[in-house]
Amino acid sequence: MRKNTYNLEFKLFLSGSTAWIGIAILLITGFAGLYFGKSFIDNQHSVIKKASILQTENTLKNVEHFGKDIGLVFFHNKFSMANLPGNWAGFAIGQRDVNPYLISATMLALEGQIYDTDITNPVTLLSGNMDISFVFLYLFPLVIIAFTYNLISELKEFGIWSVLRAQTNHIIAVIWQKLLVRLVSILFTALILLTTAVLYLNIKLDTTLFTITLLLLLYLGFWFALSFCIISLGKSSNYNASALIAIWVLICIVIPAALNLVLIRQYPIPEALQNVINQREGYHEKWDMPKEVTMKPFFAHYPQLRKFPFPSDKSFSWFWYYGMQQMGDDQAIKSKKAMENKLDARQHFTKVAALFFPTIQTQLMLNEMAGTDLSAHLQFQESYRKYHEQVRLHFYPAIFLEQDIHRTNLKDIGLKQFIPQKKSNLNGLLSIAVITLLLIAMSLFNFRKARLIR
C-alpha cells in the first residue's frame, strides 16, 4: 500500500511542468559548468606546457646572446614554477582565476616579482568563471525552493487540506511522502551530475570523492530542511516563496558580501604595498652607499659565500649587484611576514564564520579539497621562494668566480611543478549536519502543533 502511495506521489509530482523544468535546468547548467570548468583548467594546462617549452628556449637564447658575461645571463634568465591544477580544479575553480598559477622570476630580488600576474579584464573577474560547483551552491537551492514552497499551502488554497485531514490521522507522514519524492528527485539529479563529473574530469575514486559527495548531499539536505521548516509555519504560498527567496539571497549573496567587507575593514593589508616599497628601497638605496653597507649584511646572511673573493676595487661587480638584490628581499622580510599573518588571520576568521553559514562552508571545503583556495596559493608562493633560494645558492659561486656559462648546468634546468596539498576540514561537515538537524527538529515541533496543521 505504501509503495503504491509513493508511486502515485511520484506520478503527481512528475506530471507537472515545474518538476521537469527544474531538473532540466539543473542538468543543462550542470553539464555546461563541467564543460566551462574543464575548458578553463585545460587552458591553464596548455599555458603551463608552453611555458615549459619557452623556459628551455629562452635559456638557450640568453646563453647565446649574453654567454660572454655570466652575470648578464642570470640577470635576464627566468626560472619558472607552475601550480599544477588537479582533476578536481575543473569542478571547483576557486581562486585559480585570480591568483597566478605560473611564477617566473630571475635571480634578482624576488619580492618584486613573485606577485606578478597576467593582465585580466576586470569585467571578466567580476562575473567570474562558471563551474559545476556554482550549480550546486546557488542553482540547486533555487530549484529545491521551487519544488517545496507550496507543498502544504497549495493543498489548503485548493481546499484539499481539510479533506485530507478527515481521511487520515498521519498528516506528517503524508507531508513527508511529498517531501521525500522531491528529495529523491533532487538527489538523483545531483548523483547524475557527480557521476558525469567523475567520468568527464577523470576523477579518482578515493576519499576526496567520498567527502565531496557527502558534503554536497548534506548541503542539499540543509536546503530541504530549511524549506521544511518554513512550510511548517503553515503560511500561504506567497509567504513561503518570499521567505525562502529572501533567505537564499541573504545566505548566498548578502552575508558573504558583508563578511568580505568585515574582513577588509578588520584585517586591512597595507603591508602589501609596504612590502614592495621596502624591497625597492632596500635595493635602490644601495647604489649611493659604500659597498660595505651591502656586503656586510649579505655575508651575514650567507656566511658560506665569504670564501669567494670580492672585487672591492671595482666600481661595479655582479657580486655586489646580486648582494644588493638580496638586501632588497631582506629589508622586506618584516612586511612580508606581517602580510602573511594578516592573510592567515583572514583565513581563520572566514573558517570560523563559515561554520554558521552552510553555503560559505560548502564553498570553502570544495575549494580546499580541489586545491584551489587561498591556502593552496600561499603554499605555491612559499614553495617558489624555497626554489628561488636553491637557484641562487646553486649559481652564486659560478657568478662570483666569473666562470664560463657553459660549465654550469643552466641548460638542464626546466620548469618546476608544484602540486598543492589537499585539505579537508571535517568540522565543516559536522556544522552543516548540526544546522540541518536543528531545522528538522524545529519543523517537527511546528507540525505537532494542531493549530499549524489545521
Coordinates of C-alpha atoms in Angstrom, one line a residue:
M1 CA 0.0 0.0 0.0
R2 CA 2.8 2.4 0.9
K3 CA 4.7 1.6 -2.3
N4 CA 1.6 2.4 -4.3
T5 CA 1.2 5.7 -2.5
Y6 CA 4.8 6.7 -3.3
N7 CA 4.3 5.7 -6.9
L8 CA 1.2 7.8 -7.1
E9 CA 3.1 10.7 -5.4
F10 CA 5.9 10.4 -8.0
K11 CA 3.4 10.5 -10.8
L12 CA 1.6 13.5 -9.4
F13 CA 5.0 15.3 -9.0
L14 CA 6.3 14.5 -12.4
S15 CA 3.0 15.3 -14.2
G16 CA 3.6 19.0 -13.6
S17 CA 5.9 21.1 -15.8
T18 CA 7.7 22.5 -12.7
A19 CA 9.5 19.3 -12.0
W20 CA 10.8 18.7 -15.5
I21 CA 11.8 22.3 -16.0
G22 CA 13.7 22.4 -12.7
I23 CA 15.5 19.1 -13.4
A24 CA 16.3 20.2 -17.0
I25 CA 17.8 23.5 -15.8
L26 CA 20.0 21.7 -13.3
L27 CA 21.2 19.2 -15.8
I28 CA 21.8 21.7 -18.6
T29 CA 23.6 24.2 -16.4
G30 CA 25.5 21.3 -14.6
F31 CA 26.8 20.0 -17.9
A32 CA 27.7 23.5 -19.0
G33 CA 29.5 24.1 -15.7
L34 CA 31.5 20.9 -16.3
Y35 CA 32.4 22.0 -19.8
F36 CA 33.4 25.5 -18.9
G37 CA 35.3 24.4 -15.8
K38 CA 37.3 21.8 -17.7
S39 CA 38.0 24.2 -20.5
F40 CA 39.3 26.7 -18.1
I41 CA 41.7 24.2 -16.5
D42 CA 42.7 22.7 -19.8
N43 CA 43.7 26.2 -20.9
Q44 CA 45.9 26.5 -17.9
H45 CA 47.5 23.1 -18.6
S46 CA 48.2 24.4 -22.2
V47 CA 49.8 27.6 -20.9
I48 CA 52.0 25.5 -18.5
K49 CA 53.0 23.2 -21.3
K50 CA 54.0 26.2 -23.5
A51 CA 55.8 27.8 -20.5
S52 CA 57.9 24.6 -20.1
I53 CA 59.0 24.8 -23.7
L54 CA 59.7 28.5 -23.6
Q55 CA 61.7 28.0 -20.4
T56 CA 64.2 25.9 -22.3
E57 CA 64.1 28.1 -25.5
N58 CA 64.7 31.4 -23.6
T59 CA 67.5 29.9 -21.6
L60 CA 69.3 28.9 -24.8
K61 CA 68.7 32.3 -26.3
N62 CA 70.1 34.0 -23.2
V63 CA 73.2 31.9 -23.3
E64 CA 73.6 32.6 -27.0
H65 CA 73.2 36.4 -26.6
F66 CA 74.8 37.0 -23.3
G67 CA 77.1 34.0 -22.8
K68 CA 80.3 36.0 -22.6
D69 CA 79.0 37.6 -19.3
I70 CA 77.7 35.0 -16.9
G71 CA 76.2 37.7 -14.6
L72 CA 74.2 39.2 -17.5
V73 CA 72.9 35.8 -18.4
F74 CA 71.3 35.4 -15.0
F75 CA 70.2 39.0 -15.0
H76 CA 67.9 38.1 -17.9
N77 CA 67.2 34.4 -17.4
K78 CA 64.0 33.4 -15.6
F79 CA 63.2 30.3 -13.6
S80 CA 59.6 29.1 -13.6
M81 CA 57.4 27.1 -11.4
A82 CA 53.8 26.1 -12.2
N83 CA 51.0 25.3 -9.8
L84 CA 49.5 22.2 -11.5
P85 CA 45.7 22.0 -11.3
G86 CA 44.3 18.7 -10.1
N87 CA 41.3 17.0 -11.6
W88 CA 39.0 18.5 -9.0
A89 CA 40.0 22.0 -10.1
G90 CA 37.7 21.7 -13.1
F91 CA 34.9 21.0 -10.6
A92 CA 35.6 24.0 -8.3
I93 CA 37.9 26.6 -9.9
G94 CA 38.1 28.6 -6.7
Q95 CA 40.8 31.3 -6.8
R96 CA 42.8 29.9 -9.7
D97 CA 41.2 32.6 -11.9
V98 CA 42.5 35.5 -9.8
N99 CA 45.8 34.2 -8.4
P100 CA 48.8 33.5 -10.7
Y101 CA 49.4 29.7 -11.3
L102 CA 52.7 30.3 -13.0
I103 CA 55.6 32.2 -11.4
S104 CA 58.6 33.2 -13.5
A105 CA 61.4 35.2 -11.9
T106 CA 65.0 36.0 -12.4
M107 CA 67.7 35.7 -9.7
L108 CA 67.1 39.3 -8.8
A109 CA 65.0 40.4 -5.7
L110 CA 62.1 38.1 -5.5
E111 CA 59.6 40.2 -3.6
G112 CA 59.3 42.5 -6.6
Q113 CA 58.5 39.6 -8.9
I114 CA 56.6 36.9 -7.1
Y115 CA 53.2 38.8 -7.2
D116 CA 53.3 39.4 -11.0
T117 CA 50.3 38.1 -12.8
D118 CA 48.6 38.3 -16.1
I119 CA 46.5 41.3 -17.1
T120 CA 42.9 40.3 -17.0
N121 CA 39.7 42.1 -18.0
P122 CA 38.2 43.3 -14.7
V123 CA 34.7 42.7 -16.1
T124 CA 35.6 39.0 -16.5
L125 CA 36.9 38.9 -12.9
L126 CA 33.7 40.5 -11.7
S127 CA 31.5 37.9 -13.4
G128 CA 33.8 35.0 -12.6
N129 CA 34.1 31.7 -14.3
M130 CA 31.3 29.2 -14.2
D131 CA 31.9 25.7 -12.9
I132 CA 29.7 22.9 -11.6
S133 CA 30.2 24.0 -8.0
F134 CA 28.3 27.2 -8.8
V135 CA 25.3 25.0 -9.9
F136 CA 25.4 23.0 -6.7
L137 CA 25.9 26.1 -4.4
Y138 CA 23.4 28.5 -6.0
L139 CA 21.0 26.9 -8.5
F140 CA 20.2 23.6 -6.7
P141 CA 18.8 25.6 -3.7
L142 CA 16.6 27.7 -6.0
V143 CA 15.1 24.5 -7.6
I144 CA 14.6 23.0 -4.1
I145 CA 12.6 26.1 -3.2
A146 CA 10.5 25.9 -6.3
F147 CA 9.7 22.2 -5.6
T148 CA 8.8 22.7 -1.9
Y149 CA 7.5 26.2 -1.2
N150 CA 3.8 25.3 -1.8
L151 CA 3.9 21.7 -0.5
I152 CA 1.2 22.3 2.1
S153 CA -0.1 25.8 1.2
E154 CA -1.3 24.7 -2.2
L155 CA -3.5 21.9 -0.7
K156 CA -5.0 24.5 1.7
E157 CA -5.6 27.0 -1.1
F158 CA -7.4 24.4 -3.3
G159 CA -9.5 23.1 -0.4
I160 CA -7.8 19.7 -0.4
W161 CA -6.3 20.0 3.1
S162 CA -9.5 19.6 5.1
V163 CA -10.5 16.5 3.1
L164 CA -7.0 15.0 3.6
R165 CA -7.2 15.7 7.4
A166 CA -10.6 14.0 7.5
Q167 CA -9.2 10.8 5.9
T168 CA -6.0 10.3 7.9
N169 CA -4.5 11.0 11.3
H170 CA -1.0 10.8 10.0
I171 CA -0.7 14.2 8.4
I172 CA 3.1 14.5 8.9
A173 CA 3.6 11.1 7.2
V174 CA 1.7 12.4 4.1
I175 CA 3.8 15.6 4.1
W176 CA 6.9 13.5 4.5
Q177 CA 6.0 11.4 1.4
K178 CA 5.6 14.5 -0.7
L179 CA 8.9 15.9 0.6
L180 CA 10.7 12.6 0.1
V181 CA 9.6 12.4 -3.5
R182 CA 11.2 15.8 -4.2
L183 CA 14.3 14.9 -2.2
V184 CA 14.8 11.7 -4.2
S185 CA 14.4 13.7 -7.5
I186 CA 17.0 16.3 -6.5
L187 CA 19.4 13.7 -5.1
F188 CA 19.1 11.6 -8.3
T189 CA 19.8 14.7 -10.4
A190 CA 22.8 15.5 -8.2
L191 CA 24.2 12.0 -8.5
I192 CA 23.9 12.1 -12.3
L193 CA 26.0 15.3 -12.4
L194 CA 28.5 13.9 -9.9
T195 CA 28.9 10.6 -11.9
T196 CA 29.3 12.7 -15.1
A197 CA 31.9 14.8 -13.4
V198 CA 33.9 11.7 -12.2
L199 CA 34.0 10.4 -15.8
Y200 CA 34.5 13.7 -17.6
L201 CA 37.1 15.1 -15.3
N202 CA 38.8 11.7 -14.8
I203 CA 38.4 11.9 -11.0
K204 CA 39.8 9.1 -8.9
L205 CA 37.5 7.0 -6.7
D206 CA 39.1 8.0 -3.4
T207 CA 38.3 9.6 0.0
T208 CA 38.2 13.0 -1.6
L209 CA 35.3 11.9 -3.9
F210 CA 33.5 10.4 -0.9
T211 CA 34.0 13.5 1.2
I212 CA 32.8 15.9 -1.5
T213 CA 29.8 13.7 -2.3
L214 CA 28.8 13.6 1.4
L215 CA 29.4 17.4 1.6
L216 CA 27.1 18.1 -1.3
L217 CA 24.4 15.7 -0.1
L218 CA 24.5 17.4 3.3
Y219 CA 24.3 20.8 1.7
L220 CA 21.2 19.9 -0.4
G221 CA 19.8 18.3 2.7
F222 CA 20.2 21.6 4.5
W223 CA 18.1 23.4 1.9
F224 CA 15.4 20.8 2.1
A225 CA 15.4 21.1 5.9
L226 CA 15.2 24.9 5.6
S227 CA 12.2 24.6 3.2
F228 CA 10.6 22.1 5.5
C229 CA 11.0 24.5 8.4
I230 CA 9.4 27.4 6.5
I231 CA 6.4 25.4 5.2
S232 CA 5.8 24.0 8.7
L233 CA 4.8 27.5 9.8
G234 CA 1.5 27.0 7.8
K235 CA 1.7 30.2 5.9
S236 CA 0.5 31.0 2.3
S237 CA 2.4 30.0 -0.8
N238 CA 3.3 33.7 -1.4
Y239 CA 4.7 34.0 2.1
N240 CA 6.7 30.7 1.8
A241 CA 8.2 31.7 -1.6
S242 CA 9.1 35.2 -0.5
A243 CA 10.6 34.0 2.8
L244 CA 12.7 31.3 1.1
I245 CA 14.0 33.5 -1.7
A246 CA 14.8 36.2 0.9
I247 CA 16.8 33.6 2.9
W248 CA 18.6 32.4 -0.3
V249 CA 19.6 36.0 -1.1
L250 CA 20.7 36.5 2.5
I251 CA 22.8 33.3 2.8
C252 CA 24.2 33.2 -0.8
I253 CA 24.8 36.9 -1.6
V254 CA 24.3 39.4 1.3
I255 CA 26.1 37.6 4.1
P256 CA 29.2 36.6 2.0
A257 CA 29.5 40.1 0.8
A258 CA 29.1 41.5 4.3
L259 CA 31.7 39.2 5.7
N260 CA 34.1 40.2 2.9
L261 CA 33.6 43.9 3.9
V262 CA 34.2 43.0 7.6
L263 CA 37.4 41.2 6.6
I264 CA 38.7 44.1 4.6
R265 CA 37.9 46.5 7.4
Q266 CA 39.0 44.3 10.3
Y267 CA 42.2 42.9 8.6
P268 CA 43.4 45.6 6.1
I269 CA 46.7 44.7 4.4
P270 CA 48.7 47.9 3.9
E271 CA 51.7 45.7 4.3
A272 CA 51.2 44.5 0.7
L273 CA 52.2 48.0 -0.7
Q274 CA 54.8 48.4 2.1
N275 CA 56.4 45.1 1.1
V276 CA 57.1 46.3 -2.4
I277 CA 58.3 49.7 -1.2
N278 CA 60.7 48.1 1.3
Q279 CA 62.1 45.7 -1.3
R280 CA 62.7 48.5 -3.8
E281 CA 64.2 50.9 -1.2
G282 CA 66.3 48.1 0.2
Y283 CA 67.9 47.6 -3.2
H284 CA 68.0 51.0 -4.9
E285 CA 69.4 53.0 -1.9
K286 CA 72.5 50.8 -2.0
W287 CA 73.7 52.4 -5.2
D288 CA 74.7 55.5 -3.3
M289 CA 76.2 53.8 -0.3
P290 CA 79.6 52.2 0.3
K291 CA 79.9 48.6 -0.8
E292 CA 80.5 47.5 2.8
V293 CA 76.9 48.6 3.7
T294 CA 75.7 45.9 1.2
M295 CA 78.3 43.2 1.6
K296 CA 78.4 43.0 5.4
P297 CA 74.8 42.0 5.9
F298 CA 75.0 39.9 2.7
F299 CA 77.8 37.8 4.2
A300 CA 76.0 37.7 7.5
H301 CA 73.0 36.2 5.5
Y302 CA 75.3 33.8 3.6
P303 CA 78.5 33.2 5.6
Q304 CA 79.4 30.3 3.3
L305 CA 80.0 32.8 0.5
R306 CA 82.8 34.6 2.3
K307 CA 85.3 32.2 0.7
F308 CA 84.7 33.8 -2.7
P309 CA 87.0 36.8 -3.5
F310 CA 85.0 40.1 -3.5
P311 CA 86.5 42.6 -6.0
S312 CA 86.2 45.7 -3.8
D313 CA 88.4 47.7 -6.1
K314 CA 85.9 47.6 -9.0
S315 CA 83.2 50.2 -9.2
F316 CA 80.7 47.5 -10.4
S317 CA 80.7 43.8 -10.0
W318 CA 78.0 41.1 -10.2
F319 CA 79.0 40.0 -6.7
W320 CA 78.0 43.4 -5.4
Y321 CA 74.9 43.7 -7.6
Y322 CA 73.4 40.4 -6.6
G323 CA 74.2 41.3 -3.0
M324 CA 72.1 44.5 -3.4
Q325 CA 69.2 42.4 -4.8
Q326 CA 69.4 40.1 -1.8
M327 CA 69.3 43.1 0.6
G328 CA 66.1 44.2 -1.1
D329 CA 64.4 41.0 -0.1
D330 CA 65.9 41.0 3.4
Q331 CA 64.6 44.5 4.0
A332 CA 61.1 43.4 3.0
I333 CA 61.1 40.4 5.4
K334 CA 59.1 42.1 8.2
S335 CA 56.4 43.5 5.9
K336 CA 56.2 40.1 4.1
K337 CA 55.7 38.2 7.4
A338 CA 53.1 40.9 8.6
M339 CA 51.2 40.4 5.3
E340 CA 51.2 36.6 5.7
N341 CA 50.0 36.9 9.3
K342 CA 47.1 39.1 8.1
L343 CA 46.2 36.6 5.4
D344 CA 46.3 33.8 8.0
A345 CA 44.0 35.9 10.2
R346 CA 41.6 36.4 7.4
Q347 CA 41.6 32.6 6.7
H348 CA 40.9 31.8 10.3
F349 CA 38.1 34.4 10.6
T350 CA 36.5 33.0 7.4
K351 CA 36.6 29.4 8.6
V352 CA 35.1 30.3 11.9
A353 CA 32.3 32.4 10.3
A354 CA 31.6 29.6 7.8
L355 CA 30.6 27.2 10.5
F356 CA 27.3 29.1 10.8
F357 CA 26.6 29.6 7.1
P358 CA 26.4 26.3 5.1
T359 CA 26.9 28.0 1.7
I360 CA 30.2 29.6 2.7
Q361 CA 31.2 26.4 4.4
T362 CA 30.5 24.3 1.4
Q363 CA 32.3 26.6 -1.0
L364 CA 35.4 26.7 1.3
M365 CA 35.5 23.0 1.6
L366 CA 35.1 22.4 -2.1
N367 CA 38.0 24.8 -2.9
E368 CA 40.2 23.3 -0.2
M369 CA 39.7 19.7 -1.4
A370 CA 40.1 20.8 -5.0
G371 CA 43.4 22.6 -4.1
T372 CA 42.1 25.9 -5.5
D373 CA 41.8 28.0 -2.3
L374 CA 44.0 30.8 -0.9
S375 CA 45.9 28.4 1.3
A376 CA 47.0 26.4 -1.8
H377 CA 48.2 29.6 -3.5
L378 CA 50.2 30.6 -0.4
Q379 CA 51.8 27.1 -0.4
F380 CA 52.7 27.7 -4.0
Q381 CA 54.3 31.0 -3.3
E382 CA 56.3 29.6 -0.4
S383 CA 57.4 26.6 -2.5
Y384 CA 58.7 29.0 -5.1
R385 CA 60.6 31.1 -2.5
K386 CA 62.4 27.9 -1.5
Y387 CA 63.1 27.0 -5.1
H388 CA 64.4 30.6 -5.8
E389 CA 66.7 30.3 -2.8
Q390 CA 68.1 27.0 -4.1
V391 CA 68.7 28.5 -7.6
R392 CA 70.5 31.5 -6.0
L393 CA 72.8 29.4 -3.9
H394 CA 73.5 26.9 -6.7
F395 CA 74.6 29.6 -9.2
Y396 CA 76.1 32.3 -7.0
P397 CA 79.6 30.6 -6.9
A398 CA 79.7 30.4 -10.7
I399 CA 78.7 34.1 -11.0
F400 CA 81.1 35.3 -8.3
L401 CA 84.0 33.4 -9.8
E402 CA 83.0 34.6 -13.3
Q403 CA 83.0 31.1 -14.7
D404 CA 82.2 30.2 -18.3
I405 CA 78.4 29.8 -18.5
H406 CA 78.8 26.5 -20.5
R407 CA 80.4 25.0 -17.4
T408 CA 77.1 25.3 -15.5
N409 CA 74.1 23.1 -15.8
L410 CA 71.8 26.1 -16.6
K411 CA 70.5 24.5 -19.8
D412 CA 69.3 21.4 -17.9
I413 CA 67.0 23.4 -15.6
G414 CA 63.4 23.4 -16.8
L415 CA 60.1 24.4 -15.4
K416 CA 59.4 23.1 -11.9
Q417 CA 56.0 21.7 -10.9
F418 CA 54.1 22.3 -7.7
I419 CA 51.2 20.1 -6.6
P420 CA 49.1 21.6 -3.7
Q421 CA 48.3 19.5 -0.7
K422 CA 44.6 18.9 -0.5
K423 CA 43.0 19.5 2.9
S424 CA 39.6 18.7 4.3
N425 CA 38.1 20.2 7.4
L426 CA 35.6 17.6 8.7
N427 CA 34.3 20.2 11.2
G428 CA 32.5 21.8 8.3
L429 CA 30.6 18.6 7.6
L430 CA 29.6 18.5 11.3
S431 CA 28.4 22.1 11.3
I432 CA 26.2 21.6 8.3
A433 CA 24.8 18.4 9.8
V434 CA 24.0 20.1 13.1
I435 CA 22.2 23.0 11.4
T436 CA 20.2 20.6 9.3
L437 CA 19.1 18.5 12.3
L438 CA 18.1 21.6 14.2
L439 CA 15.9 22.8 11.3
I440 CA 14.3 19.3 11.0
A441 CA 13.7 19.3 14.8
M442 CA 12.0 22.8 14.6
S443 CA 9.9 21.6 11.7
L444 CA 8.7 18.5 13.5
F445 CA 7.9 20.7 16.6
N446 CA 5.8 23.0 14.4
F447 CA 3.9 20.2 12.8
R448 CA 3.0 18.7 16.1
K449 CA 1.1 21.8 17.0
A450 CA -2.5 21.3 15.9
R451 CA -3.0 25.0 15.0
L452 CA -0.3 24.7 12.4
I453 CA -1.8 21.7 10.5
R454 CA -5.4 22.6 10.5

